[in-house]
PDB file of C-alpha atoms and ligand atoms in Angstrom:
ATOM      1  CA  MET A   1       0.000   0.000   0.000  1.00 74.00           C
ATOM      2  CA  VAL A   2       1.432   3.396  -0.922  1.00 78.00           C
ATOM      3  CA  LEU A   3       1.739   6.142   1.677  1.00 79.00           C
ATOM      4  CA  ALA A   4      -1.222   8.204   0.492  1.00 79.00           C
ATOM      5  CA  ASP A   5      -3.493   5.159   0.860  1.00 87.00           C
ATOM      6  CA  LEU A   6      -2.063   4.449   4.296  1.00 89.00           C
ATOM      7  CA  GLY A   7      -3.065   7.949   5.411  1.00 90.00           C
ATOM      8  CA  ARG A   8      -6.539   7.562   3.973  1.00 92.00           C
ATOM      9  CA  ARG A   9      -7.054   4.221   5.702  1.00 94.00           C
ATOM     10  CA  ILE A  10      -5.928   5.491   9.082  1.00 94.00           C
ATOM     11  CA  ASN A  11      -8.216   8.490   8.702  1.00 93.00           C
ATOM     12  CA  ALA A  12     -11.126   6.305   7.708  1.00 94.00           C
ATOM     13  CA  ALA A  13     -10.569   4.070  10.753  1.00 95.00           C
ATOM     14  CA  MET A  14     -10.550   7.099  13.054  1.00 93.00           C
ATOM     15  CA  SER A  15     -13.663   8.548  11.411  1.00 92.00           C
ATOM     16  CA  ASP A  16     -15.506   5.278  11.932  1.00 91.00           C
ATOM     17  CA  LEU A  17     -14.740   5.524  15.607  1.00 88.00           C
ATOM     18  CA  THR A  18     -15.654   9.177  15.974  1.00 83.00           C
ATOM     19  CA  ARG A  19     -18.954   8.589  14.166  1.00 84.00           C
ATOM     20  CA  SER A  20     -19.924   5.581  16.241  1.00 81.00           C
ATOM     21  CA  ASN A  21     -22.465   6.175  19.018  1.00 81.00           C
ATOM     22  CA  VAL A  22     -20.270   4.970  21.825  1.00 84.00           C
ATOM     23  CA  VAL A  23     -16.539   4.994  22.186  1.00 85.00           C
ATOM     24  CA  ASP A  24     -15.997   1.709  23.972  1.00 89.00           C
ATOM     25  CA  GLU A  25     -13.359  -1.040  23.986  1.00 90.00           C
ATOM     26  CA  LYS A  26     -15.011  -2.745  21.036  1.00 91.00           C
ATOM     27  CA  ALA A  27     -14.996   0.363  18.853  1.00 92.00           C
ATOM     28  CA  LEU A  28     -11.430   1.151  19.903  1.00 93.00           C
ATOM     29  CA  ASP A  29     -10.212  -2.373  19.126  1.00 94.00           C
ATOM     30  CA  SER A  30     -11.799  -2.350  15.738  1.00 94.00           C
ATOM     31  CA  MET A  31     -10.152   0.997  14.922  1.00 95.00           C
ATOM     32  CA  LEU A  32      -6.773  -0.278  16.136  1.00 96.00           C
ATOM     33  CA  LYS A  33      -7.123  -3.462  14.133  1.00 97.00           C
ATOM     34  CA  GLU A  34      -7.725  -1.493  10.964  1.00 96.00           C
ATOM     35  CA  ILE A  35      -4.828   0.931  11.620  1.00 96.00           C
ATOM     36  CA  CYS A  36      -2.436  -1.942  12.348  1.00 96.00           C
ATOM     37  CA  MET A  37      -3.484  -3.820   9.203  1.00 95.00           C
ATOM     38  CA  ALA A  38      -2.852  -0.703   7.138  1.00 93.00           C
ATOM     39  CA  LEU A  39       0.603  -0.217   8.685  1.00 93.00           C
ATOM     40  CA  LEU A  40       1.533  -3.861   8.107  1.00 92.00           C
ATOM     41  CA  GLU A  41       0.412  -3.684   4.507  1.00 90.00           C
ATOM     42  CA  SER A  42       2.715  -0.684   4.122  1.00 87.00           C
ATOM     43  CA  ASP A  43       5.639  -2.836   5.264  1.00 86.00           C
ATOM     44  CA  VAL A  44       6.026  -1.400   8.746  1.00 89.00           C
ATOM     45  CA  ASN A  45       7.755  -3.992  10.916  1.00 88.00           C
ATOM     46  CA  VAL A  46       5.354  -6.185  12.873  1.00 91.00           C
ATOM     47  CA  LYS A  47       7.071  -5.520  16.204  1.00 90.00           C
ATOM     48  CA  LEU A  48       6.749  -1.774  15.764  1.00 91.00           C
ATOM     49  CA  VAL A  49       3.090  -2.147  14.902  1.00 94.00           C
ATOM     50  CA  SER A  50       2.351  -4.165  18.009  1.00 95.00           C
ATOM     51  CA  THR A  51       4.219  -1.679  20.194  1.00 94.00           C
ATOM     52  CA  LEU A  52       2.216   1.150  18.667  1.00 95.00           C
ATOM     53  CA  ARG A  53      -1.006  -0.724  19.327  1.00 96.00           C
ATOM     54  CA  ALA A  54      -0.081  -1.435  22.960  1.00 96.00           C
ATOM     55  CA  ASN A  55       0.987   2.183  23.552  1.00 95.00           C
ATOM     56  CA  ILE A  56      -2.273   3.551  22.184  1.00 95.00           C
ATOM     57  CA  LYS A  57      -4.345   1.139  24.269  1.00 93.00           C
ATOM     58  CA  LYS A  58      -2.397   1.998  27.406  1.00 93.00           C
ATOM     59  CA  GLN A  59      -2.676   5.738  26.949  1.00 92.00           C
ATOM     60  CA  ILE A  60      -6.347   5.790  26.076  1.00 90.00           C
ATOM     61  CA  ASN A  61      -7.324   3.417  28.872  1.00 86.00           C
ATOM     62  CA  LEU A  62     -11.074   3.956  28.463  1.00 83.00           C
ATOM     63  CA  LYS A  63     -12.148   2.501  31.840  1.00 82.00           C
ATOM     64  CA  ASP A  64     -10.209   5.044  33.854  1.00 83.00           C
ATOM     65  CA  GLN A  65     -11.187   8.185  31.963  1.00 80.00           C
ATOM     66  CA  ALA A  66     -13.132  10.818  33.878  1.00 79.00           C
ATOM     67  CA  PRO A  67     -16.711  11.348  32.636  1.00 79.00           C
ATOM     68  CA  GLY A  68     -16.034  14.774  31.136  1.00 79.00           C
ATOM     69  CA  VAL A  69     -13.180  13.634  28.893  1.00 82.00           C
ATOM     70  CA  ASN A  70     -13.758  13.947  25.167  1.00 87.00           C
ATOM     71  CA  LYS A  71     -12.846  10.399  24.217  1.00 86.00           C
ATOM     72  CA  ARG A  72     -12.983  11.009  20.498  1.00 87.00           C
ATOM     73  CA  ARG A  73     -10.480  13.812  20.714  1.00 90.00           C
ATOM     74  CA  LEU A  74      -8.296  11.761  23.060  1.00 92.00           C
ATOM     75  CA  VAL A  75      -8.209   8.889  20.562  1.00 91.00           C
ATOM     76  CA  GLN A  76      -7.311  11.177  17.670  1.00 92.00           C
ATOM     77  CA  LYS A  77      -4.527  12.878  19.586  1.00 94.00           C
ATOM     78  CA  THR A  78      -3.080   9.606  20.876  1.00 95.00           C
ATOM     79  CA  VAL A  79      -3.038   7.986  17.435  1.00 95.00           C
ATOM     80  CA  PHE A  80      -1.402  11.104  15.991  1.00 95.00           C
ATOM     81  CA  ASP A  81       1.248  11.206  18.725  1.00 95.00           C
ATOM     82  CA  GLU A  82       2.078   7.522  18.411  1.00 94.00           C
ATOM     83  CA  LEU A  83       2.432   7.768  14.622  1.00 93.00           C
ATOM     84  CA  CYS A  84       4.816  10.693  15.164  1.00 92.00           C
ATOM     85  CA  ALA A  85       6.805   8.644  17.678  1.00 90.00           C
ATOM     86  CA  LEU A  86       7.169   5.925  15.056  1.00 88.00           C
ATOM     87  CA  VAL A  87       9.124   8.212  12.737  1.00 87.00           C
ATOM     88  CA  ASP A  88      10.790  10.375  15.370  1.00 86.00           C
ATOM     89  CA  CYS A  89      14.252   9.447  16.546  1.00 77.00           C
ATOM     90  CA  GLN A  90      15.490  12.946  17.214  1.00 65.00           C
ATOM     91  CA  SER A  91      13.627  13.685  20.397  1.00 54.00           C
ATOM     92  CA  GLU A  92      14.748  10.471  22.050  1.00 55.00           C
ATOM     93  CA  ASN A  93      18.365  11.344  21.284  1.00 54.00           C
ATOM     94  CA  GLY A  94      17.793  14.014  23.892  1.00 55.00           C
ATOM     95  CA  ASP A  95      21.019  15.886  24.356  1.00 50.00           C
ATOM     96  CA  ALA A  96      22.436  15.062  20.939  1.00 59.00           C
ATOM     97  CA  PRO A  97      21.194  18.025  18.935  1.00 62.00           C
ATOM     98  CA  ALA A  98      20.502  17.745  15.228  1.00 73.00           C
ATOM     99  CA  PHE A  99      23.541  18.471  13.089  1.00 84.00           C
ATOM    100  CA  LYS A 100      23.860  22.115  12.123  1.00 89.00           C
ATOM    101  CA  PRO A 101      26.848  23.268  10.087  1.00 92.00           C
ATOM    102  CA  LYS A 102      28.907  25.819  11.960  1.00 89.00           C
ATOM    103  CA  LYS A 103      29.892  29.058  10.260  1.00 82.00           C
ATOM    104  CA  GLY A 104      33.573  29.972  10.229  1.00 85.00           C
ATOM    105  CA  ARG A 105      34.885  26.441   9.694  1.00 93.00           C
ATOM    106  CA  SER A 106      34.687  23.705   7.084  1.00 97.00           C
ATOM    107  CA  ASN A 107      31.958  21.172   7.831  1.00 98.00           C
ATOM    108  CA  VAL A 108      32.395  17.825   6.113  1.00 98.00           C
ATOM    109  CA  ILE A 109      29.316  15.760   5.247  1.00 98.00           C
ATOM    110  CA  MET A 110      29.848  12.248   3.912  1.00 97.00           C
ATOM    111  CA  PHE A 111      27.151  10.388   1.978  1.00 97.00           C
ATOM    112  CA  VAL A 112      26.770   6.611   2.014  1.00 96.00           C
ATOM    113  CA  GLY A 113      24.165   4.318   0.488  1.00 94.00           C
ATOM    114  CA  LEU A 114      23.652   1.684  -2.168  1.00 92.00           C
ATOM    115  CA  GLN A 115      23.955   2.466  -5.839  1.00 92.00           C
ATOM    116  CA  GLY A 116      20.650   3.626  -7.243  1.00 93.00           C
ATOM    117  CA  SER A 117      19.362   4.888  -3.906  1.00 94.00           C
ATOM    118  CA  GLY A 118      19.648   8.479  -5.116  1.00 96.00           C
ATOM    119  CA  LYS A 119      22.924   9.353  -3.422  1.00 97.00           C
ATOM    120  CA  THR A 120      24.484  11.570  -6.079  1.00 97.00           C
ATOM    121  CA  THR A 121      21.185  13.334  -6.723  1.00 97.00           C
ATOM    122  CA  SER A 122      20.693  13.939  -2.987  1.00 98.00           C
ATOM    123  CA  CYS A 123      24.262  15.238  -2.553  1.00 98.00           C
ATOM    124  CA  THR A 124      23.560  17.891  -5.154  1.00 98.00           C
ATOM    125  CA  LYS A 125      20.148  18.711  -3.702  1.00 98.00           C
ATOM    126  CA  LEU A 126      21.637  19.189  -0.242  1.00 98.00           C
ATOM    127  CA  ALA A 127      24.539  21.243  -1.621  1.00 98.00           C
ATOM    128  CA  LEU A 128      22.067  23.544  -3.333  1.00 97.00           C
ATOM    129  CA  TRP A 129      19.864  23.707  -0.247  1.00 96.00           C
ATOM    130  CA  TYR A 130      22.788  24.994   1.846  1.00 96.00           C
ATOM    131  CA  GLN A 131      24.105  27.219  -0.914  1.00 96.00           C
ATOM    132  CA  ARG A 132      20.757  29.001  -1.107  1.00 96.00           C
ATOM    133  CA  ARG A 133      21.060  29.646   2.610  1.00 94.00           C
ATOM    134  CA  GLY A 134      24.333  31.480   2.224  1.00 94.00           C
ATOM    135  CA  PHE A 135      26.868  28.696   2.727  1.00 96.00           C
ATOM    136  CA  LYS A 136      29.849  28.202   0.426  1.00 97.00           C
ATOM    137  CA  VAL A 137      29.457  24.556  -0.603  1.00 97.00           C
ATOM    138  CA  GLY A 138      31.677  22.148  -2.553  1.00 98.00           C
ATOM    139  CA  LEU A 139      31.005  18.624  -3.831  1.00 98.00           C
ATOM    140  CA  VAL A 140      33.624  15.859  -3.912  1.00 98.00           C
ATOM    141  CA  CYS A 141      33.181  12.707  -5.992  1.00 98.00           C
ATOM    142  CA  ALA A 142      34.937   9.870  -4.163  1.00 97.00           C
ATOM    143  CA  ASP A 143      33.325   7.166  -6.295  1.00 95.00           C
ATOM    144  CA  THR A 144      36.129   5.809  -8.444  1.00 93.00           C
ATOM    145  CA  PHE A 145      34.495   2.391  -8.792  1.00 91.00           C
ATOM    146  CA  ARG A 146      31.700   3.227 -11.177  1.00 89.00           C
ATOM    147  CA  ALA A 147      32.742   4.569 -14.551  1.00 86.00           C
ATOM    148  CA  GLY A 148      30.758   7.711 -15.177  1.00 93.00           C
ATOM    149  CA  ALA A 149      30.207   8.565 -11.515  1.00 95.00           C
ATOM    150  CA  PHE A 150      32.366  11.686 -11.719  1.00 96.00           C
ATOM    151  CA  ASP A 151      30.668  12.817 -14.931  1.00 97.00           C
ATOM    152  CA  GLN A 152      27.267  12.440 -13.295  1.00 96.00           C
ATOM    153  CA  LEU A 153      28.276  14.478 -10.264  1.00 97.00           C
ATOM    154  CA  LYS A 154      29.906  17.067 -12.524  1.00 97.00           C
ATOM    155  CA  GLN A 155      26.732  17.383 -14.568  1.00 97.00           C
ATOM    156  CA  ASN A 156      24.526  17.729 -11.491  1.00 96.00           C
ATOM    157  CA  ALA A 157      26.900  20.187  -9.827  1.00 97.00           C
ATOM    158  CA  THR A 158      27.131  22.307 -12.958  1.00 97.00           C
ATOM    159  CA  LYS A 159      23.356  22.461 -13.197  1.00 96.00           C
ATOM    160  CA  ALA A 160      23.163  23.574  -9.555  1.00 96.00           C
ATOM    161  CA  LYS A 161      26.163  25.916  -9.955  1.00 97.00           C
ATOM    162  CA  VAL A 162      28.003  24.199  -7.116  1.00 98.00           C
ATOM    163  CA  PRO A 163      31.834  23.855  -7.273  1.00 98.00           C
ATOM    164  CA  TYR A 164      32.995  20.248  -7.540  1.00 98.00           C
ATOM    165  CA  TYR A 165      36.112  18.117  -7.273  1.00 98.00           C
ATOM    166  CA  GLY A 166      36.949  14.712  -8.753  1.00 97.00           C
ATOM    167  CA  SER A 167      39.509  12.864 -10.820  1.00 96.00           C
ATOM    168  CA  TYR A 168      39.502  10.869 -14.061  1.00 95.00           C
ATOM    169  CA  THR A 169      42.879   9.301 -13.353  1.00 95.00           C
ATOM    170  CA  GLU A 170      43.124   8.640  -9.606  1.00 95.00           C
ATOM    171  CA  THR A 171      41.688   5.226  -8.824  1.00 94.00           C
ATOM    172  CA  ASP A 172      42.002   5.347  -5.037  1.00 96.00           C
ATOM    173  CA  PRO A 173      38.746   6.763  -3.614  1.00 96.00           C
ATOM    174  CA  VAL A 174      40.397   7.597  -0.290  1.00 97.00           C
ATOM    175  CA  ALA A 175      43.033   9.700  -2.060  1.00 98.00           C
ATOM    176  CA  VAL A 176      40.407  11.579  -4.090  1.00 98.00           C
ATOM    177  CA  ALA A 177      38.245  12.199  -1.031  1.00 98.00           C
ATOM    178  CA  ALA A 178      41.187  13.483   0.997  1.00 98.00           C
ATOM    179  CA  ALA A 179      42.448  15.694  -1.826  1.00 98.00           C
ATOM    180  CA  GLY A 180      38.996  17.153  -2.517  1.00 98.00           C
ATOM    181  CA  VAL A 181      38.331  17.940   1.113  1.00 98.00           C
ATOM    182  CA  ALA A 182      41.823  19.455   1.509  1.00 98.00           C
ATOM    183  CA  ARG A 183      41.287  21.634  -1.576  1.00 98.00           C
ATOM    184  CA  PHE A 184      37.933  23.007  -0.414  1.00 98.00           C
ATOM    185  CA  LYS A 185      39.213  23.477   3.126  1.00 98.00           C
ATOM    186  CA  SER A 186      42.148  25.513   1.869  1.00 98.00           C
ATOM    187  CA  GLU A 187      39.649  27.649  -0.049  1.00 97.00           C
ATOM    188  CA  LYS A 188      37.608  28.171   3.133  1.00 97.00           C
ATOM    189  CA  PHE A 189      34.454  26.408   2.022  1.00 98.00           C
ATOM    190  CA  ASP A 190      31.773  26.186   4.736  1.00 97.00           C
ATOM    191  CA  ILE A 191      30.385  22.811   3.695  1.00 98.00           C
ATOM    192  CA  ILE A 192      32.134  20.014   1.839  1.00 98.00           C
ATOM    193  CA  ILE A 193      29.926  17.144   0.701  1.00 98.00           C
ATOM    194  CA  VAL A 194      31.637  13.855  -0.133  1.00 98.00           C
ATOM    195  CA  ASP A 195      29.804  11.412  -2.396  1.00 98.00           C
ATOM    196  CA  THR A 196      31.023   7.819  -2.077  1.00 96.00           C
ATOM    197  CA  SER A 197      30.608   4.652  -4.078  1.00 94.00           C
ATOM    198  CA  GLY A 198      27.433   2.612  -3.693  1.00 91.00           C
ATOM    199  CA  ARG A 199      28.669  -0.642  -5.142  1.00 87.00           C
ATOM    200  CA  HIS A 200      31.749  -2.848  -5.151  1.00 82.00           C
ATOM    201  CA  ARG A 201      32.859  -6.280  -6.269  1.00 78.00           C
ATOM    202  CA  GLN A 202      31.874  -7.443  -2.805  1.00 83.00           C
ATOM    203  CA  GLU A 203      29.768  -5.808  -0.153  1.00 85.00           C
ATOM    204  CA  GLN A 204      32.574  -6.108   2.403  1.00 88.00           C
ATOM    205  CA  GLU A 205      34.879  -4.093   0.166  1.00 91.00           C
ATOM    206  CA  LEU A 206      32.279  -1.363  -0.039  1.00 91.00           C
ATOM    207  CA  PHE A 207      32.010  -1.161   3.734  1.00 92.00           C
ATOM    208  CA  ALA A 208      35.808  -1.266   4.174  1.00 93.00           C
ATOM    209  CA  GLU A 209      36.122   1.602   1.712  1.00 94.00           C
ATOM    210  CA  MET A 210      33.549   3.660   3.592  1.00 94.00           C
ATOM    211  CA  VAL A 211      35.484   3.228   6.827  1.00 95.00           C
ATOM    212  CA  GLN A 212      38.733   4.286   5.141  1.00 96.00           C
ATOM    213  CA  ILE A 213      37.177   7.368   3.552  1.00 97.00           C
ATOM    214  CA  SER A 214      35.574   8.277   6.832  1.00 96.00           C
ATOM    215  CA  GLN A 215      38.925   8.025   8.626  1.00 96.00           C
ATOM    216  CA  ALA A 216      40.542  10.181   5.951  1.00 97.00           C
ATOM    217  CA  VAL A 217      37.981  12.997   5.808  1.00 97.00           C
ATOM    218  CA  LYS A 218      36.663  12.839   9.405  1.00 96.00           C
ATOM    219  CA  PRO A 219      33.087  13.833   8.596  1.00 97.00           C
ATOM    220  CA  ASP A 220      31.109  16.045  10.969  1.00 96.00           C
ATOM    221  CA  GLN A 221      27.996  14.304   9.698  1.00 95.00           C
ATOM    222  CA  THR A 222      27.457  11.038   7.810  1.00 96.00           C
ATOM    223  CA  ILE A 223      24.180  10.663   5.965  1.00 96.00           C
ATOM    224  CA  MET A 224      22.773   7.423   4.626  1.00 95.00           C
ATOM    225  CA  VAL A 225      20.585   7.690   1.559  1.00 96.00           C
ATOM    226  CA  LEU A 226      17.729   5.229   1.522  1.00 93.00           C
ATOM    227  CA  ASP A 227      15.288   4.538  -1.285  1.00 92.00           C
ATOM    228  CA  ALA A 228      11.803   4.642   0.263  1.00 88.00           C
ATOM    229  CA  SER A 229      10.432   2.243  -2.303  1.00 85.00           C
ATOM    230  CA  ILE A 230      12.516  -0.799  -1.353  1.00 84.00           C
ATOM    231  CA  GLY A 231      10.099  -2.021   1.291  1.00 80.00           C
ATOM    232  CA  GLN A 232      11.219  -4.404   4.005  1.00 80.00           C
ATOM    233  CA  ALA A 233      14.773  -4.673   2.614  1.00 84.00           C
ATOM    234  CA  ALA A 234      15.343  -1.176   3.981  1.00 86.00           C
ATOM    235  CA  GLU A 235      15.741  -2.494   7.482  1.00 85.00           C
ATOM    236  CA  SER A 236      18.569  -4.987   6.898  1.00 85.00           C
ATOM    237  CA  GLN A 237      20.260  -2.656   4.452  1.00 86.00           C
ATOM    238  CA  SER A 238      20.395   0.230   6.865  1.00 88.00           C
ATOM    239  CA  LYS A 239      21.519  -2.012   9.736  1.00 88.00           C
ATOM    240  CA  ALA A 240      24.457  -3.242   7.632  1.00 88.00           C
ATOM    241  CA  PHE A 241      25.428   0.336   6.810  1.00 89.00           C
ATOM    242  CA  LYS A 242      25.017   1.440  10.397  1.00 89.00           C
ATOM    243  CA  ASP A 243      27.484  -1.198  11.574  1.00 86.00           C
ATOM    244  CA  SER A 244      30.270   0.087   9.384  1.00 84.00           C
ATOM    245  CA  SER A 245      29.601   3.750   8.818  1.00 85.00           C
ATOM    246  CA  ASP A 246      27.614   4.730  11.897  1.00 84.00           C
ATOM    247  CA  PHE A 247      25.687   7.377   9.998  1.00 89.00           C
ATOM    248  CA  GLY A 248      23.953  10.038  12.039  1.00 91.00           C
ATOM    249  CA  ALA A 249      21.103  10.885   9.701  1.00 93.00           C
ATOM    250  CA  ILE A 250      19.003   9.502   6.871  1.00 93.00           C
ATOM    251  CA  ILE A 251      17.720  11.042   3.659  1.00 94.00           C
ATOM    252  CA  LEU A 252      14.734   9.116   2.341  1.00 92.00           C
ATOM    253  CA  THR A 253      14.448   9.385  -1.416  1.00 94.00           C
ATOM    254  CA  LYS A 254      11.687   8.774  -3.951  1.00 92.00           C
ATOM    255  CA  MET A 255       8.915   9.711  -1.554  1.00 88.00           C
ATOM    256  CA  ASP A 256       7.082  11.133  -4.574  1.00 85.00           C
ATOM    257  CA  GLY A 257       6.711   7.788  -6.302  1.00 74.00           C
ATOM    258  CA  HIS A 258       4.796   4.737  -5.274  1.00 74.00           C
ATOM    259  CA  ALA A 259       6.759   4.341  -2.083  1.00 74.00           C
ATOM    260  CA  LYS A 260       5.178   2.181   0.546  1.00 74.00           C
ATOM    261  CA  GLY A 261       7.387   3.994   3.002  1.00 75.00           C
ATOM    262  CA  GLY A 262       6.761   1.576   5.818  1.00 81.00           C
ATOM    263  CA  GLY A 263       9.997  -0.321   5.265  1.00 79.00           C
ATOM    264  CA  ALA A 264      11.896   2.906   5.542  1.00 79.00           C
ATOM    265  CA  ILE A 265      10.006   3.832   8.701  1.00 80.00           C
ATOM    266  CA  SER A 266      11.104   0.501  10.163  1.00 82.00           C
ATOM    267  CA  ALA A 267      14.687   1.196   9.084  1.00 83.00           C
ATOM    268  CA  VAL A 268      14.597   4.455  10.983  1.00 82.00           C
ATOM    269  CA  ALA A 269      13.334   2.646  14.048  1.00 80.00           C
ATOM    270  CA  ALA A 270      15.875  -0.184  13.714  1.00 80.00           C
ATOM    271  CA  THR A 271      18.842   2.164  13.548  1.00 85.00           C
ATOM    272  CA  ARG A 272      17.379   4.828  15.849  1.00 84.00           C
ATOM    273  CA  THR A 273      18.580   7.443  13.385  1.00 88.00           C
ATOM    274  CA  PRO A 274      16.552  10.494  12.379  1.00 89.00           C
ATOM    275  CA  ILE A 275      15.419  11.232   8.855  1.00 91.00           C
ATOM    276  CA  VAL A 276      16.617  14.749   8.094  1.00 92.00           C
ATOM    277  CA  PHE A 277      15.332  15.298   4.565  1.00 94.00           C
ATOM    278  CA  ILE A 278      13.097  13.571   2.062  1.00 93.00           C
ATOM    279  CA  GLY A 279      13.585  13.503  -1.693  1.00 95.00           C
ATOM    280  CA  THR A 280      10.350  14.246  -3.489  1.00 93.00           C
ATOM    281  CA  GLY A 281      11.375  14.102  -7.152  1.00 95.00           C
ATOM    282  CA  GLU A 282      14.211  13.961  -9.672  1.00 96.00           C
ATOM    283  CA  HIS A 283      14.655  17.729  -9.883  1.00 96.00           C
ATOM    284  CA  ILE A 284      17.435  19.408  -7.864  1.00 96.00           C
ATOM    285  CA  HIS A 285      14.946  21.432  -5.845  1.00 96.00           C
ATOM    286  CA  ASP A 286      12.926  18.383  -4.810  1.00 97.00           C
ATOM    287  CA  LEU A 287      14.214  18.135  -1.252  1.00 97.00           C
ATOM    288  CA  GLU A 288      12.218  18.857   1.907  1.00 94.00           C
ATOM    289  CA  PRO A 289      13.363  18.984   5.530  1.00 93.00           C
ATOM    290  CA  PHE A 290      11.724  16.208   7.503  1.00 91.00           C
ATOM    291  CA  THR A 291       9.850  16.831  10.725  1.00 89.00           C
ATOM    292  CA  PRO A 292       7.778  14.004  12.241  1.00 89.00           C
ATOM    293  CA  THR A 293       4.703  16.090  13.077  1.00 91.00           C
ATOM    294  CA  GLN A 294       4.562  17.717   9.651  1.00 88.00           C
ATOM    295  CA  PHE A 295       5.045  14.374   7.952  1.00 86.00           C
ATOM    296  CA  ILE A 296       2.244  12.713   9.911  1.00 90.00           C
ATOM    297  CA  SER A 297      -0.059  15.747   9.499  1.00 90.00           C
ATOM    298  CA  LYS A 298       0.486  15.554   5.752  1.00 84.00           C
ATOM    299  CA  LEU A 299       0.041  11.782   5.728  1.00 84.00           C
ATOM    300  CA  LEU A 300      -3.319  12.148   7.449  1.00 86.00           C
ATOM    301  CA  GLY A 301      -4.178  15.106   5.206  1.00 81.00           C
TER     302      GLY A 301
HETATM  303  P1  LIG B   1      23.072   6.821  -6.757  1.00 75.46           P
HETATM  304  O1  LIG B   1      23.497   5.653  -7.604  1.00 75.46           O
HETATM  305  O2  LIG B   1      22.721   6.401  -5.387  1.00 75.46           O
HETATM  306  O3  LIG B   1      24.039   7.955  -6.779  1.00 75.46           O
HETATM  307  O4  LIG B   1      21.687   7.316  -7.374  1.00 75.46           O
HETATM  308  P2  LIG B   1      21.348   8.531  -8.340  1.00 75.46           P
HETATM  309  O5  LIG B   1      21.516   9.821  -7.644  1.00 75.46           O
HETATM  310  O6  LIG B   1      22.064   8.344  -9.617  1.00 75.46           O
HETATM  311  O7  LIG B   1      19.784   8.290  -8.531  1.00 75.46           O
HETATM  312  C1  LIG B   1      19.251   7.111  -9.117  1.00 75.46           C
HETATM  313  C2  LIG B   1      17.949   7.454  -9.814  1.00 75.46           C
HETATM  314  O8  LIG B   1      16.978   7.855  -8.854  1.00 75.46           O
HETATM  315  C3  LIG B   1      18.081   8.635 -10.777  1.00 75.46           C
HETATM  316  O9  LIG B   1      17.325   8.362 -11.925  1.00 75.46           O
HETATM  317  C4  LIG B   1      17.497   9.810 -10.000  1.00 75.46           C
HETATM  318  O10 LIG B   1      16.951  10.797 -10.830  1.00 75.46           O
HETATM  319  C5  LIG B   1      16.419   9.112  -9.186  1.00 75.46           C
HETATM  320  N1  LIG B   1      16.075   9.829  -7.942  1.00 75.46           N
HETATM  321  C6  LIG B   1      16.882  10.232  -6.935  1.00 75.46           C
HETATM  322  N2  LIG B   1      16.174  10.815  -5.934  1.00 75.46           N
HETATM  323  C7  LIG B   1      14.872  10.788  -6.329  1.00 75.46           C
HETATM  324  C8  LIG B   1      13.636  11.236  -5.713  1.00 75.46           C
HETATM  325  O11 LIG B   1      13.567  11.770  -4.601  1.00 75.46           O
HETATM  326  N3  LIG B   1      12.500  11.008  -6.444  1.00 75.46           N
HETATM  327  C9  LIG B   1      12.522  10.399  -7.670  1.00 75.46           C
HETATM  328  N4  LIG B   1      11.365  10.229  -8.304  1.00 75.46           N
HETATM  329  N5  LIG B   1      13.647   9.967  -8.245  1.00 75.46           N
HETATM  330  C10 LIG B   1      14.822  10.156  -7.597  1.00 75.46           C
END
């Protein structure tokens, strides 16, 4: 089920409850059953769904509500809050504030993710996003594995009018990454975005390369790019990346298409890492900051 349908189904389940004559356990259970079915059909992990169900039941606790309480409103608010909690990993990180580039120094952001996830596109989108907010941004192509990777980044960067760095001759990605970052640092760039390879002969080599690049460029922020349309595979994929690159944020791409989205929501929960932006199209401006409450409000229309 695609995300728009998920929103409609959750809304319909809540409307059924608010229209029913009495808000009792039976009506509540039938609403919860419908919401949980919809979430499962959108690929949200079964454990997360059952936790959400238990949390809602516990908080609503119909027997112990005072007579004056507006139960319908209570149900709506609780469902909304629990859906937000499902996609919110920032607030639970408590003291670890969201990454914000600091002015007056070079901030390095490294991108990781599988080939095809939308990594290069997202690098350019983010570069442009910061550039439009007054930062001096440079893009480094550290993907020497895929022929054509540098040309793609160059093309994107040129379109966005963002300075770029890469090499047609250097085959060591760590060397290119280090040289690119050093160049932009010497030129006092505020933000340096490093795009890395998304594929290798073997997965282990890809992860080893990520670790080496990370050690060389010492990123202030590592972002994993995740294709929202890959369903349940998102969870194991992001766990594997988390183990080697310990990314601190996620960009979910292709949220405009027929993404079920639930797999990605589960990936967020499995890695306890916040989504910071979502990609909503192929165009360089199609990037939106992600906030749980806005996302859920929009989902429920
Ligand atoms: P990479 O291999 O991870 O660097 O992936 P690319 O950046 O080359 O993107 C792969 C494909 O996904 C390209 O055709 C992009 O235009 C497309 N793409 C990337 N982000 C989005 C998005 O948010 N929405 C849509 N519809 N397509 C996207």
